[in-house]
Structures are given as structure tokens and as C-alpha cells.
Short mmCIF file of C-alpha atoms in Angstrom, two decimals:
data_model
loop_
_atom_site.label_atom_id
_atom_site.label_comp_id
_atom_site.label_asym_id
_atom_site.label_seq_id
_atom_site.Cartn_x
_atom_site.Cartn_y
_atom_site.Cartn_z
CA UNK A 1 0.15 -0.10 -0.08
CA UNK A 2 1.38 3.57 -0.68
CA UNK A 3 2.43 5.07 2.31
CA UNK A 4 0.30 8.09 2.29
CA UNK A 5 -3.07 6.00 2.06
CA UNK A 6 -1.33 3.98 5.02
CA UNK A 7 -1.05 7.24 6.82
CA UNK A 8 -4.46 8.56 6.37
CA UNK A 9 -5.94 4.99 7.63
CA UNK A 10 -3.68 4.67 10.50
CA UNK A 11 -4.34 8.73 11.55
CA UNK A 12 -8.40 8.10 10.96
CA UNK A 13 -8.22 4.83 12.74
CA UNK A 14 -6.80 6.54 16.04
CA UNK A 15 -9.27 9.68 15.29
CA UNK A 16 -12.35 7.12 15.39
CA UNK A 17 -10.98 4.50 18.02
CA UNK A 18 -10.04 7.55 20.50
CA UNK A 19 -6.70 5.67 20.85
CA UNK A 20 -4.27 8.38 20.07
CA UNK A 21 -1.06 6.40 21.88
CA UNK A 22 -1.46 4.45 18.31
CA UNK A 23 -0.55 6.87 16.25
CA UNK A 24 1.60 9.46 18.50
CA UNK A 25 4.87 7.69 17.82
CA UNK A 26 4.44 9.22 14.09
CA UNK A 27 4.13 12.51 15.01
CA UNK A 28 7.00 15.03 16.38
CA UNK A 29 6.67 15.90 19.60
CA UNK A 30 8.81 19.27 19.88
CA UNK A 31 7.19 21.51 22.01
CA UNK A 32 4.10 19.77 22.76
CA UNK A 33 3.70 15.64 23.39
CA UNK A 34 2.28 13.65 19.83
CA UNK A 35 -0.56 12.64 21.82
CA UNK A 36 -1.34 15.88 22.84
CA UNK A 37 -1.21 17.10 19.46
CA UNK A 38 -3.73 14.12 18.28
CA UNK A 39 -5.91 14.80 20.76
CA UNK A 40 -6.29 18.46 18.95
CA UNK A 41 -7.74 16.82 16.12
CA UNK A 42 -9.68 13.98 18.06
CA UNK A 43 -11.71 17.17 19.81
CA UNK A 44 -12.16 18.84 16.40
CA UNK A 45 -13.43 16.11 14.69
CA UNK A 46 -15.91 14.71 17.42
CA UNK A 47 -17.22 18.40 18.22
CA UNK A 48 -18.18 19.26 14.98
CA UNK A 49 -19.88 16.70 13.68
CA UNK A 50 -21.75 16.12 17.67
CA UNK A 51 -22.21 19.79 16.52
CA UNK A 52 -23.79 19.11 13.19
CA UNK A 53 -25.98 16.82 14.86
CA UNK A 54 -27.30 19.42 17.65
CA UNK A 55 -27.90 21.87 15.16
CA UNK A 56 -30.09 19.29 12.82
CA UNK A 57 -31.92 17.42 16.19
CA UNK A 58 -32.26 20.49 19.01
CA UNK A 59 -35.43 19.17 19.76
CA UNK A 60 -34.01 15.41 20.56
CA UNK A 61 -31.13 16.93 22.00
CA UNK A 62 -33.85 18.57 24.52
CA UNK A 63 -35.94 15.37 24.90
CA UNK A 64 -32.94 13.55 26.35
CA UNK A 65 -30.53 16.39 27.92
CA UNK A 66 -27.03 17.24 26.54
CA UNK A 67 -24.73 14.98 28.19
CA UNK A 68 -27.26 11.77 26.60
CA UNK A 69 -27.21 13.44 23.50
CA UNK A 70 -23.30 14.14 23.37
CA UNK A 71 -22.61 10.80 25.02
CA UNK A 72 -25.05 9.03 22.01
CA UNK A 73 -23.04 11.52 19.22
CA UNK A 74 -20.06 10.13 20.18
CA UNK A 75 -21.43 6.60 19.71
CA UNK A 76 -23.29 7.58 16.68
CA UNK A 77 -20.47 9.50 14.71
CA UNK A 78 -18.48 5.70 15.16
CA UNK A 79 -21.29 3.88 14.32
CA UNK A 80 -22.65 5.88 11.20
CA UNK A 81 -19.90 7.91 10.20
CA UNK A 82 -20.30 11.10 7.74
CA UNK A 83 -19.78 10.11 4.52
CA UNK A 84 -19.91 13.54 2.61
CA UNK A 85 -17.65 16.35 2.45
CA UNK A 86 -20.89 18.13 3.09
CA UNK A 87 -21.57 18.41 6.60
CA UNK A 88 -25.30 19.13 5.82
CA UNK A 89 -25.62 15.72 4.66
CA UNK A 90 -24.30 14.05 8.04
CA UNK A 91 -26.84 12.42 10.39
CA UNK A 92 -29.35 11.13 8.47
CA UNK A 93 -29.43 7.44 10.31
CA UNK A 94 -29.82 8.91 13.87
CA UNK A 95 -33.80 7.97 14.10
CA UNK A 96 -33.05 4.64 13.38
CA UNK A 97 -29.98 4.73 15.47
CA UNK A 98 -32.39 5.78 18.47
CA UNK A 99 -34.65 3.29 18.07
CA UNK A 100 -31.92 0.87 18.20
CA UNK A 101 -30.94 2.41 21.75
CA UNK A 102 -31.66 0.39 24.68
CA UNK A 103 -30.90 3.45 26.84
CA UNK A 104 -33.55 5.19 25.25
CA UNK A 105 -36.25 2.74 25.28
CA UNK A 106 -38.06 5.14 27.89
CA UNK A 107 -38.82 7.16 24.86
CA UNK A 108 -40.37 5.39 22.42
CA UNK A 109 -41.04 8.34 20.15
CA UNK A 110 -37.54 9.79 20.06
CA UNK A 111 -36.79 7.83 16.66
CA UNK A 112 -40.04 9.82 15.14
CA UNK A 113 -39.02 12.91 16.69
CA UNK A 114 -35.65 12.20 14.74
CA UNK A 115 -37.27 11.38 11.80
CA UNK A 116 -39.02 14.88 11.70
CA UNK A 117 -35.99 16.72 12.42
CA UNK A 118 -34.08 15.13 9.60
CA UNK A 119 -37.02 16.27 7.34
CA UNK A 120 -37.49 19.56 8.57
CA UNK A 121 -33.94 19.66 7.67
CA UNK A 122 -33.62 18.03 4.39
CA UNK A 123 -36.20 21.20 3.44
CA UNK A 124 -34.44 23.78 4.78
CA UNK A 125 -31.50 22.65 1.58
CA UNK A 126 -33.73 21.26 -0.97
CA UNK A 127 -33.96 22.71 -4.26
CA UNK A 128 -36.64 25.00 -5.83
CA UNK A 129 -38.98 23.88 -8.68
CA UNK A 130 -41.41 26.08 -10.60
CA UNK A 131 -44.89 25.43 -10.04
CA UNK A 132 -47.09 23.05 -12.09
CA UNK A 133 -48.18 24.08 -15.37
CA UNK A 134 -52.03 23.87 -14.83
CA UNK A 135 -52.90 24.70 -18.48
CA UNK A 136 -51.09 22.04 -19.61
CA UNK A 137 -52.31 19.93 -17.02
CA UNK A 138 -55.83 20.43 -18.10
CA UNK A 139 -54.96 19.71 -21.91
CA UNK A 140 -53.69 15.54 -21.10
CA UNK A 141 -55.86 13.70 -23.10
CA UNK A 142 -58.34 10.98 -21.60
CA UNK A 143 -56.74 8.09 -22.76
CA UNK A 144 -53.29 9.58 -21.40
CA UNK A 145 -54.60 10.28 -17.63
CA UNK A 146 -54.34 6.45 -16.68
CA UNK A 147 -50.52 7.41 -17.10
CA UNK A 148 -50.60 10.44 -15.40
CA UNK A 149 -47.79 10.56 -12.84
CA UNK A 150 -47.34 13.40 -10.25
CA UNK A 151 -43.96 14.85 -9.06
CA UNK A 152 -43.75 16.60 -5.58
CA UNK A 153 -41.87 19.47 -4.99
CA UNK A 154 -38.22 18.74 -3.79
CA UNK A 155 -38.43 20.18 -0.80
CA UNK A 156 -41.14 17.60 0.23
CA UNK A 157 -40.80 15.38 3.03
CA UNK A 158 -43.65 12.73 4.58
CA UNK A 159 -43.38 11.26 8.25
CA UNK A 160 -45.76 9.09 9.73
CA UNK A 161 -45.75 8.12 13.12
CA UNK A 162 -48.03 6.37 15.78
CA UNK A 163 -46.91 8.95 18.20
CA UNK A 164 -48.18 12.55 18.40
CA UNK A 165 -44.51 13.86 17.37
CA UNK A 166 -46.05 17.13 15.56
CA UNK A 167 -47.04 18.04 19.58
CA UNK A 168 -43.82 16.98 20.87
CA UNK A 169 -41.68 18.71 18.47
CA UNK A 170 -43.97 21.96 18.81
CA UNK A 171 -43.87 21.96 22.32
CA UNK A 172 -39.57 21.34 22.91
CA UNK A 173 -39.10 23.77 19.72
CA UNK A 174 -38.35 26.94 22.37
CA UNK A 175 -36.28 27.33 25.56
CA UNK A 176 -39.50 27.64 27.32
CA UNK A 177 -40.88 24.61 29.80
CA UNK A 178 -43.29 22.51 27.59
CA UNK A 179 -46.94 23.76 29.10
CA UNK A 180 -49.61 21.10 28.57
CA UNK A 181 -49.21 17.95 29.16
CA UNK A 182 -49.01 15.49 25.90
CA UNK A 183 -51.31 12.65 25.52
CA UNK A 184 -49.11 9.72 23.95
CA UNK A 185 -52.08 7.88 23.59
CA UNK A 186 -53.39 10.77 21.23
CA UNK A 187 -53.11 9.22 18.09
CA UNK A 188 -50.78 8.56 15.15
CA UNK A 189 -49.59 11.52 13.00
CA UNK A 190 -49.21 11.83 9.22
CA UNK A 191 -47.43 14.62 8.82
CA UNK A 192 -46.02 16.96 5.73
CA UNK A 193 -42.97 18.72 5.96
CA UNK A 194 -42.58 21.09 3.35
CA UNK A 195 -41.31 24.90 1.96
CA UNK A 196 -43.89 27.96 1.69
CA UNK A 197 -41.53 30.21 -0.28
CA UNK A 198 -38.93 30.23 2.45
CA UNK A 199 -40.37 29.26 5.14
CA UNK A 200 -40.79 25.84 6.11
CA UNK A 201 -44.00 24.47 7.71
CA UNK A 202 -44.88 21.04 9.48
CA UNK A 203 -48.64 20.23 8.41
CA UNK A 204 -51.28 17.45 9.70
CA UNK A 205 -52.87 15.25 7.03
CA UNK A 206 -55.15 12.75 6.90
CA UNK A 207 -54.45 9.03 6.74
CA UNK A 208 -55.64 9.24 2.94
CA UNK A 209 -53.83 12.30 2.01
CA UNK A 210 -50.30 11.15 3.58
CA UNK A 211 -51.03 7.89 1.43
CA UNK A 212 -51.91 9.93 -1.92
CA UNK A 213 -48.47 12.15 -1.43
CA UNK A 214 -46.51 8.89 -0.19
CA UNK A 215 -47.83 6.91 -3.50
CA UNK A 216 -46.87 10.04 -5.78
CA UNK A 217 -43.69 10.27 -3.98
CA UNK A 218 -43.10 6.62 -4.93
CA UNK A 219 -43.56 7.09 -8.40
CA UNK A 220 -46.96 5.57 -8.55
CA UNK A 221 -49.91 6.67 -11.59
CA UNK A 222 -52.81 8.93 -10.18
CA UNK A 223 -55.08 6.15 -10.66
CA UNK A 224 -53.22 3.40 -8.36
CA UNK A 225 -52.68 6.59 -5.56
CA UNK A 226 -56.06 7.17 -5.45
CA UNK A 227 -56.74 3.34 -5.06
CA UNK A 228 -54.60 3.64 -1.99
CA UNK A 229 -55.78 6.93 -0.77
CA UNK A 230 -59.02 5.71 -1.08
CA UNK A 231 -58.09 2.23 1.05
CA UNK A 232 -56.17 3.65 3.51
CA UNK A 233 -59.36 6.14 4.09
CA UNK A 234 -62.81 5.75 2.20
CA UNK A 235 -63.38 8.85 3.10
CA UNK A 236 -60.58 10.93 1.07
CA UNK A 237 -61.86 13.68 -1.04
CA UNK A 238 -59.27 13.20 -3.94
CA UNK A 239 -60.15 16.01 -5.89
CA UNK A 240 -60.15 18.35 -3.40
CA UNK A 241 -56.67 16.98 -1.98
CA UNK A 242 -55.03 17.54 -5.20
CA UNK A 243 -56.41 20.73 -5.71
CA UNK A 244 -54.86 21.82 -2.86
CA UNK A 245 -51.38 20.45 -2.94
CA UNK A 246 -51.03 21.91 -6.63
CA UNK A 247 -52.24 25.17 -5.36
CA UNK A 248 -49.45 24.89 -2.51
CA UNK A 249 -47.12 23.39 -4.65
CA UNK A 250 -46.82 20.23 -2.90
CA UNK A 251 -47.27 18.89 -6.03
CA UNK A 252 -45.15 20.61 -8.71
CA UNK A 253 -45.28 18.69 -12.23
CA UNK A 254 -46.03 15.55 -13.92
CA UNK A 255 -45.69 13.50 -16.63
CA UNK A 256 -47.70 10.83 -18.61
CA UNK A 257 -45.34 8.98 -20.73
CA UNK B 1 -0.50 20.18 -16.44
CA UNK B 2 -3.90 20.89 -17.75
CA UNK B 3 -4.44 20.84 -21.09
CA UNK B 4 -6.03 23.68 -21.96
CA UNK B 5 -6.40 27.58 -20.18
CA UNK B 6 -8.18 27.70 -17.37
CA UNK B 7 -10.03 30.60 -16.54
CA UNK B 8 -9.33 32.44 -13.01
CA UNK B 9 -12.46 34.23 -12.93
CA UNK B 10 -14.58 37.53 -12.61
CA UNK B 11 -11.98 40.07 -10.78
CA UNK B 12 -12.13 41.20 -7.52
CA UNK B 13 -10.68 44.18 -5.83
CA UNK B 14 -7.43 44.32 -3.91
CA UNK B 15 -9.45 45.36 -1.08
CA UNK B 16 -10.82 43.52 2.29
CA UNK B 17 -14.08 41.25 1.90
CA UNK B 18 -15.83 39.55 4.79
CA UNK B 19 -17.35 36.32 5.44
CA UNK B 20 -21.29 36.10 4.75
CA UNK B 21 -22.91 34.00 7.16
CA UNK B 22 -26.69 33.07 7.75
CA UNK B 23 -27.24 35.76 10.74
CA UNK B 24 -26.03 38.55 8.60
CA UNK B 25 -28.02 37.57 5.47
CA UNK B 26 -31.14 40.59 5.90
CA UNK B 27 -27.73 43.10 7.27
CA UNK B 28 -26.03 42.53 4.75
CA UNK B 29 -28.68 43.35 1.88
CA UNK B 30 -30.59 46.27 4.19
CA UNK B 31 -26.77 47.93 4.96
CA UNK B 32 -24.65 47.49 2.04
CA UNK B 33 -21.94 47.54 3.93
CA UNK B 34 -18.87 49.57 2.14
CA UNK B 35 -16.62 45.72 1.66
CA UNK B 36 -15.16 45.13 -1.35
CA UNK B 37 -16.16 41.26 -1.81
CA UNK B 38 -17.89 38.62 0.33
CA UNK B 39 -17.01 34.95 0.51
CA UNK B 40 -19.34 31.61 1.72
CA UNK B 41 -18.41 28.34 2.28
CA UNK B 42 -19.73 26.62 -0.91
CA UNK B 43 -21.11 23.65 1.06
CA UNK B 44 -23.52 25.67 2.56
CA UNK B 45 -25.09 26.47 -0.80
CA UNK B 46 -24.95 22.31 -2.39
CA UNK B 47 -29.10 22.47 -1.66
CA UNK B 48 -29.99 24.16 -4.64
CA UNK B 49 -32.51 26.16 -3.25
CA UNK B 50 -34.35 27.61 -0.45
CA UNK B 51 -32.97 30.01 1.98
CA UNK B 52 -29.69 29.61 1.70
CA UNK B 53 -29.34 30.50 -2.24
CA UNK B 54 -32.29 33.04 -2.16
CA UNK B 55 -29.93 35.29 -0.49
CA UNK B 56 -26.65 34.21 -1.87
CA UNK B 57 -28.16 35.09 -5.02
CA UNK B 58 -28.84 38.84 -3.96
CA UNK B 59 -25.80 39.29 -2.16
CA UNK B 60 -24.35 38.67 -5.49
CA UNK B 61 -26.00 41.02 -7.56
CA UNK B 62 -24.82 43.68 -5.41
CA UNK B 63 -21.08 42.27 -4.45
CA UNK B 64 -18.17 40.06 -6.12
CA UNK B 65 -18.39 36.23 -4.07
CA UNK B 66 -15.50 33.91 -3.62
CA UNK B 67 -16.79 30.71 -3.34
CA UNK B 68 -14.13 28.38 -0.23
CA UNK B 69 -14.88 24.93 0.05
CA UNK B 70 -14.12 22.87 3.24
CA UNK B 71 -14.83 19.44 1.67
CA UNK B 72 -13.28 18.71 -1.27
CA UNK B 73 -10.60 16.55 0.64
CA UNK B 74 -8.37 17.55 -2.09
CA UNK B 75 -5.13 15.12 -0.27
CA UNK B 76 -7.46 11.94 0.46
CA UNK B 77 -6.08 8.62 -1.12
CA UNK B 78 -9.43 7.86 -2.01
CA UNK B 79 -11.17 8.97 -5.42
CA UNK B 80 -12.52 12.43 -5.98
CA UNK B 81 -16.00 12.83 -4.80
CA UNK B 82 -17.67 13.54 -8.20
CA UNK B 83 -21.12 13.97 -7.18
CA UNK B 84 -19.45 16.91 -4.58
CA UNK B 85 -17.59 18.43 -7.46
CA UNK B 86 -20.64 18.06 -9.38
CA UNK B 87 -22.27 20.50 -7.03
CA UNK B 88 -19.72 23.07 -6.92
CA UNK B 89 -19.59 23.50 -10.60
CA UNK B 90 -23.36 23.95 -10.59
CA UNK B 91 -22.92 26.32 -8.11
CA UNK B 92 -19.93 28.02 -9.40
CA UNK B 93 -22.20 28.62 -13.14
CA UNK B 94 -25.12 30.01 -11.15
CA UNK B 95 -22.77 32.48 -9.11
CA UNK B 96 -20.17 33.11 -11.09
CA UNK B 97 -17.25 33.39 -8.43
CA UNK B 98 -14.35 35.39 -8.37
CA UNK B 99 -12.08 32.74 -6.42
CA UNK B 100 -13.01 28.70 -5.98
CA UNK B 101 -10.81 27.40 -3.33
CA UNK B 102 -10.26 24.71 -0.52
CA UNK B 103 -7.30 23.44 1.30
CA UNK B 104 -3.71 21.52 1.40
CA UNK B 105 -5.32 18.88 3.44
CA UNK B 106 -7.48 15.75 3.69
CA UNK B 107 -10.53 15.13 5.17
CA UNK B 108 -11.88 11.15 4.49
CA UNK B 109 -10.04 7.91 3.41
CA UNK B 110 -12.19 4.53 2.88
CA UNK B 111 -15.21 6.85 2.49
CA UNK B 112 -15.49 8.16 5.72
CA UNK B 113 -15.38 11.86 6.31
CA UNK B 114 -13.66 13.29 9.17
CA UNK B 115 -14.97 16.48 7.80
CA UNK B 116 -11.88 18.48 9.38
CA UNK B 117 -9.36 19.73 7.64
CA UNK B 118 -5.94 16.80 8.33
CA UNK B 119 -2.46 17.65 7.54
CA UNK B 120 -1.08 15.77 4.71
CA UNK B 121 3.17 14.47 5.27
CA UNK B 122 5.20 16.47 3.22
CA UNK B 123 6.89 14.19 1.27
CA UNK B 124 7.61 13.62 -2.62
CA UNK B 125 4.85 10.83 -2.35
CA UNK B 126 1.92 13.52 -1.26
CA UNK B 127 3.31 16.33 -3.33
CA UNK B 128 2.70 14.27 -6.73
CA UNK B 129 -0.63 12.74 -5.31
CA UNK B 130 -1.67 16.44 -4.42
CA UNK B 131 -0.54 18.01 -7.56
CA UNK B 132 -2.55 15.28 -9.62
CA UNK B 133 -5.59 15.93 -7.63
CA UNK B 134 -5.33 19.48 -7.94
CA UNK B 135 -5.44 19.51 -11.78
CA UNK B 136 -8.69 16.85 -11.58
CA UNK B 137 -10.12 19.35 -9.89
CA UNK B 138 -9.14 22.03 -12.23
CA UNK B 139 -9.86 20.09 -15.53
CA UNK B 140 -13.43 19.09 -14.17
CA UNK B 141 -13.80 22.91 -13.21
CA UNK B 142 -12.67 24.25 -15.95
CA UNK B 143 -10.72 27.24 -14.14
CA UNK B 144 -7.94 27.75 -11.64
CA UNK B 145 -8.59 27.21 -7.77
CA UNK B 146 -6.92 28.67 -4.97
CA UNK B 147 -5.42 26.54 -2.11
CA UNK B 148 -5.09 28.02 1.46
CA UNK B 149 -2.44 26.67 3.75
CA UNK B 150 -4.41 25.43 6.92
CA UNK B 151 -3.31 25.50 10.15
CA UNK B 152 -1.72 22.40 11.65
CA UNK B 153 -1.43 21.01 14.90
CA UNK B 154 1.04 18.00 14.32
CA UNK B 155 3.99 17.20 11.97
CA UNK B 156 4.42 13.81 10.97
CA UNK B 157 7.92 12.38 11.74
CA UNK B 158 8.11 11.21 7.77
CA UNK B 159 7.39 14.62 6.49
CA UNK B 160 10.51 15.60 4.07
CA UNK B 161 9.80 19.28 2.82
CA UNK B 162 9.01 22.55 5.00
CA UNK B 163 5.09 23.20 4.44
CA UNK B 164 5.72 26.79 2.48
CA UNK B 165 8.31 24.74 -0.30
CA UNK B 166 5.63 22.55 -0.83
CA UNK B 167 2.73 24.87 -1.07
CA UNK B 168 4.83 26.34 -3.51
CA UNK B 169 5.68 23.31 -5.70
CA UNK B 170 1.72 22.51 -5.95
CA UNK B 171 1.21 26.26 -7.39
CA UNK B 172 4.26 25.73 -9.68
CA UNK B 173 3.10 22.45 -10.89
CA UNK B 174 -0.32 22.67 -11.22
CA UNK B 175 -0.67 26.37 -11.87
CA UNK B 176 -3.26 27.21 -8.84
CA UNK B 177 -3.24 30.01 -7.07
CA UNK B 178 -2.51 30.41 -2.97
CA UNK B 179 -4.91 31.43 -0.87
CA UNK B 180 -2.15 32.76 1.96
CA UNK B 181 -3.79 32.08 5.62
CA UNK B 182 -1.56 34.26 7.42
CA UNK B 183 -3.13 33.46 10.70
CA UNK B 184 -2.78 29.91 9.96
CA UNK B 185 0.83 30.53 8.98
CA UNK B 186 1.14 32.34 12.26
CA UNK B 187 -0.29 29.50 14.59
CA UNK B 188 1.18 26.94 12.88
CA UNK B 189 4.63 28.66 13.41
CA UNK B 190 3.73 28.59 16.97
CA UNK B 191 2.74 25.41 17.22
CA UNK B 192 5.75 23.86 15.31
CA UNK B 193 8.63 26.06 16.08
CA UNK B 194 9.18 27.74 12.85
CA UNK B 195 9.57 31.36 11.51
CA UNK B 196 6.39 32.61 10.18
CA UNK B 197 8.50 35.32 8.37
CA UNK B 198 10.73 32.57 6.58
CA UNK B 199 7.05 31.20 5.66
CA UNK B 200 5.48 34.46 4.26
CA UNK B 201 8.69 35.31 2.64
CA UNK B 202 9.32 32.41 0.60
CA UNK B 203 5.82 32.43 -0.98
CA UNK B 204 6.15 33.97 -4.74
CA UNK B 205 3.78 37.29 -5.45
CA UNK B 206 2.84 35.90 -8.66
CA UNK B 207 1.05 32.77 -6.43
CA UNK B 208 -1.07 34.87 -3.87
CA UNK B 209 -4.82 35.62 -5.16
CA UNK B 210 -6.26 36.21 -1.68
CA UNK B 211 -4.96 36.19 1.84
CA UNK B 212 -7.29 35.23 4.93
CA UNK B 213 -6.95 36.79 8.25
CA UNK B 214 -8.85 35.48 10.95
CA UNK B 215 -8.70 34.81 15.36
CA UNK B 216 -7.21 32.07 17.05
CA UNK B 217 -7.73 30.67 20.25
CA UNK B 218 -4.43 29.94 23.25
CA UNK B 219 -5.14 26.53 24.79
CA UNK B 220 -2.90 25.83 27.67
CA UNK B 221 -2.72 22.46 28.86
CA UNK B 222 -0.81 20.51 31.04
CA UNK B 223 1.69 19.09 28.36
CA UNK B 224 2.10 22.83 26.98
CA UNK B 225 0.65 25.35 24.69
CA UNK B 226 -1.09 24.92 21.61
CA UNK B 227 -2.88 27.65 19.25
CA UNK B 228 -6.06 26.73 17.73
CA UNK B 229 -7.65 28.10 14.53
CA UNK B 230 -11.41 29.34 16.19
CA UNK B 231 -12.41 32.02 14.01
CA UNK B 232 -14.08 33.49 17.28
CA UNK B 233 -12.39 36.27 17.66
CA UNK B 234 -10.76 39.56 16.00
CA UNK B 235 -7.43 39.23 14.19
CA UNK B 236 -4.45 38.57 17.16
CA UNK B 237 -2.38 41.45 17.35
CA UNK B 238 0.99 39.36 16.39
CA UNK B 239 -1.13 39.09 13.37
CA UNK B 240 -1.03 42.45 11.78
CA UNK B 241 2.59 43.05 10.93
CA UNK B 242 2.99 39.80 9.26
CA UNK B 243 -0.17 40.73 7.07
CA UNK B 244 1.93 44.08 6.82
CA UNK B 245 5.27 41.77 5.79
CA UNK B 246 3.08 40.22 3.10
CA UNK B 247 1.41 43.27 1.48
CA UNK B 248 5.17 44.89 1.59
CA UNK B 249 6.28 42.39 -0.18
CA UNK B 250 3.77 41.32 -2.84
CA UNK B 251 1.59 43.83 -3.19
CA UNK B 252 -2.18 44.75 -1.95
CA UNK B 253 -4.16 41.24 -2.25
CA UNK B 254 -8.07 40.82 -1.91
CA UNK B 255 -8.24 39.99 2.02
CA UNK B 256 -10.99 38.20 3.72
CA UNK B 257 -11.46 38.48 7.48
CA UNK B 258 -13.07 35.16 8.71
CA UNK B 259 -14.79 35.33 11.97
CA UNK B 260 -17.86 32.63 12.09
CA UNK B 261 -18.23 31.42 15.56
CA UNK B 262 -19.17 33.34 18.20
CA UNK B 263 -20.32 35.60 15.24
CA UNK B 264 -20.11 39.37 16.18
CA UNK B 265 -22.82 41.77 14.89
CA UNK B 266 -22.14 42.77 10.59
CA UNK B 267 -20.80 46.25 11.87
CA UNK B 268 -18.36 44.69 14.07
CA UNK B 269 -17.03 42.39 10.94
CA UNK B 270 -16.92 45.31 8.79
CA UNK B 271 -14.99 47.43 11.30
CA UNK B 272 -12.27 44.49 11.45
CA UNK B 273 -12.28 44.41 7.39
CA UNK B 274 -11.62 48.66 7.42
CA UNK B 275 -8.61 47.38 9.61
CA UNK B 276 -7.07 45.39 6.93
CA UNK B 277 -8.32 48.15 4.10
CA UNK B 278 -6.18 50.57 6.32
CA UNK B 279 -3.24 48.55 6.28
CA UNK B 280 -3.71 48.69 2.19
CA UNK B 281 -4.13 52.22 2.39
CA UNK B 282 -1.47 52.92 4.25
CA UNK B 283 1.38 51.19 2.13
CA UNK B 284 -0.29 52.58 -0.83
CA UNK B 285 0.08 56.66 0.63
CA UNK B 286 3.38 55.36 1.80
CA UNK B 287 4.36 54.38 -2.08
CA UNK B 288 2.93 57.31 -3.52
#
């Protein structure tokens, strides 16, 4: 192996395993011991990655407390390391990680709150899109309608949970202590996370509306998405829902290849 | 060597600029501070939409912009991340920056990112590797990039070339420009016991396209003292004479004041930039 690659692997390993002694002998100790010098990089790496997580997941941090959050962050950084030079890409798997964390079992909704926060983060950075061309949509011929597929705006995410995660999230966004008690048995949440102009919103959907958008997001034809929405909730007013999602730009395009 | 001439980018005045951070977006557009240009971290705008790009495009309409990267992992022995490069290229096409820069450093190996600027060993092998990487990036982007000297906290036993010679050789081999971070030179010199003046004196003027100034933090531990490049303070008093020394030798260069941790009010940041302007003006007056 080329010496440079070997060195990079050895240093990265020493930093991730938090065992600087393994690399210290390869570092000059003039003025300050090699181990202390490695410690600076170790601190920088873990502090900046943990800070990136704290920036994306303020509510998770508030729910578990700062100390538990940072302890979990250090474990997460090693288990699901950053795979991108863009720090905004880091932390996608935190919901999954928290769901499998034995010490967090007393907060069964924690993973779902993390999923909501990740969606909220992604929607901040997602691309812009022009609104759907309603006149072109009206011109789609009847025999092409079977193949009609809508496209969601890139800044759109769907989050479903068996817990009232929206109420939990809203109650923990600010610094003030949460007001009313949240009833964990209040029922499931079907949420749309989206951008309206520059601002992010989280909206509650019916189960039928959620199924409609989830099918569209998955690439289904409109016909199939309607079937699924009606199956999820027979009372779904599909036409009204589609009109609303086109008007608020949740649906931003279509094709009928 | 690049097979075709590389575009340098739109012109930029030899004046001080400031780093643009999200909390200052509105103030910059409302106050239009008297600075020559602004610099942003490229990766903050890779999302191709929403609030960051909305404000960057409006600021771009008023000022030249420089795109400064922290994520290319130029020195890594992994393959270059083409997705990352494509996003950078899209941003370049959209913003038409005056400069595109990244660091003499690496931040990933085996696909695992540390998202930090780790130093290279300064060896012939690393020089050949780093030179190829800069050439690949310049080819992909179709333009020259600037390479910045990082602050460093360790030196490898196997390093055989002083950093200033390594950096100069990279510029000679690849045709890239140098972003000379005077604060980083000061910090690394203090941490490794070399002479900062010797470092800056040996960088040829023709390579230096941009200068960075920033504040550092002094960390005192049981085993000794180390300076950390934190960007959390005004430029240290000890760094200003080094900056003046650079200008005396190479002339006026666009100079960025970086202060992005414990971000001050915009007016305070602009005042720090004006101090750099006044150093340049003093030189000009003396020369006249």
C-alpha cells in the first residue's frame, strides 16, 4: 500500500477509536507531546460532528438532555460515520440509531421525532422548483390519464408516526418549559414537511392524503395513488386534496410517458 | 499540467472582504456595507434552493463572491467525490464567483469523512498525489482554484519538505493560485516552532491571489500550549505585522476577514475588515 494511504488510514483509525497512542509515535513531539497534538484533532472532529447533529436535532437533544445527547452522538459518529464532505449530509441515520438504543427505550417516540427533524433539515436545503403548469395539465388527453404521474416538489417530505410527534416537536422547539401535558395515546400523526416560499412548515394530513402523497412520491400513477388513498381512508376527497396540493405547490409537476 | 487554459474568474478588487454567514443575510442586504467582496462556504449552498441560495443570489447582485470549500478532501487517497464536484460546478455556474478555493489538507479515507482539515505528510509522494488531485479538480471545473495553507497542530515524522516549499511546488506544478492564510501561518509556526516570516517570505507574489485573516484561541494544557484556529475572535495583534510584511513584499491582495464562530454583529465584522483596508491604504499612501 502506498505510504500516504497507509498513513491516512492509520490516523483516521486513531481518531475514530479515540486511541491516540496508536499513532502518537509517528508525530513529532517538539514543544508538545504527539498524543496531545492528536487530541486536538480528535476534539475538533468529534466536537464539529456532534455540533452538526445538535444543529439538526435540537428537539431530540432537549428530550434526552445535553449529556446523553453528546454521549450518543459520539457513539453514532463511530457507528454511522459521515460519508460526505458536506456536513449538512451527516446524521441521516440518527432516527434508526435511536430506535435501536437500549438506553432510550423509555422514550419510544424519540426515533420518530428524529425522523421529523431530519425531514425538516432536508427541506431547508432542498432544490427549488417551478409550479405545476395547470394549463398543460388540463390538456392531458383522456387516454393518457391512466399514465399520469405527479411529481412532488423537491422540498417535500412525509413523516408518519404512531405518536403525536408534531405536538411533541412543537412543545420542545423553544427554550421555555413545555406547557400542557402531551397525551402519548392521542393517536398517530401523518405529517407533510414542506417549504412555502422560503419558510418551512409542518402540516397534519389525513391518513388518506398521506397515502396519496406517499404513492406519488414513490412514482405511482395518479390512478394507483387514488386507489391507495381511498383504501387507507374511504372518506378521502381525492379531487379536493389534489387541488389543494397543486395550489400550495406540494405537487410541482407531472408526466404521462 | 492542464491541457487548456483555465479561466480565473471575474475580477475582484484588492480590498478587504468579509465572510457571509446566515445570521447576517438581511443586514448585508439592508446595509450594503462598504466591503469589496464576500466569501461563503460552498457546501452551505449545495442544496440548490431555499433560503441559503435565495440570499446568496441577492448578495451576488451587489458584490463579487468567492466560493471557499472545506469538503473537497483534496489530499485524500480516496477517489475524488464526483457528486461533490458536480454540485460545486453547478454552484459556480450559478454564482459566477471570483475565486474558488479549498485547502492543502485531506478529510476522508475509505469513504469515511472526518470533516476536518487534516494535514498531509510533506513528502515527494504526497506532493505528486496532491498535484494530480488539484489538476483533476481544475480540469473538471474548467478553471483555476486557489489552495489554502491550513492551521496545523501536528507534524508527521516522515515529512521531509517544509510546508511553504510544498505549497509553492503545488502552485508551480498545477498552475493553481495560493490563498495565503496569514493567521494559519502564524498559528502553525507557533505550534511547530518555525519562523512565520520565513514562511511568508518564500511564497512567490505571483501565486498569491487571496489572503485570509482570522482570530485564534490559545489553549494551555498540562503538557504545553497550542494555538487553535477558531475563527471566534478579532484578528490577533501579533498577526497584523505579519500581514503588513506580506503586503510590503507582494503588494495589495484581496483580503478576507474570517470570524464565523461566536459571530459578532455585522458592523463589528466590517470594522475588522476596514482595519485590513487601512493597512493596504497606508502602504499605498507611503508608496505615492
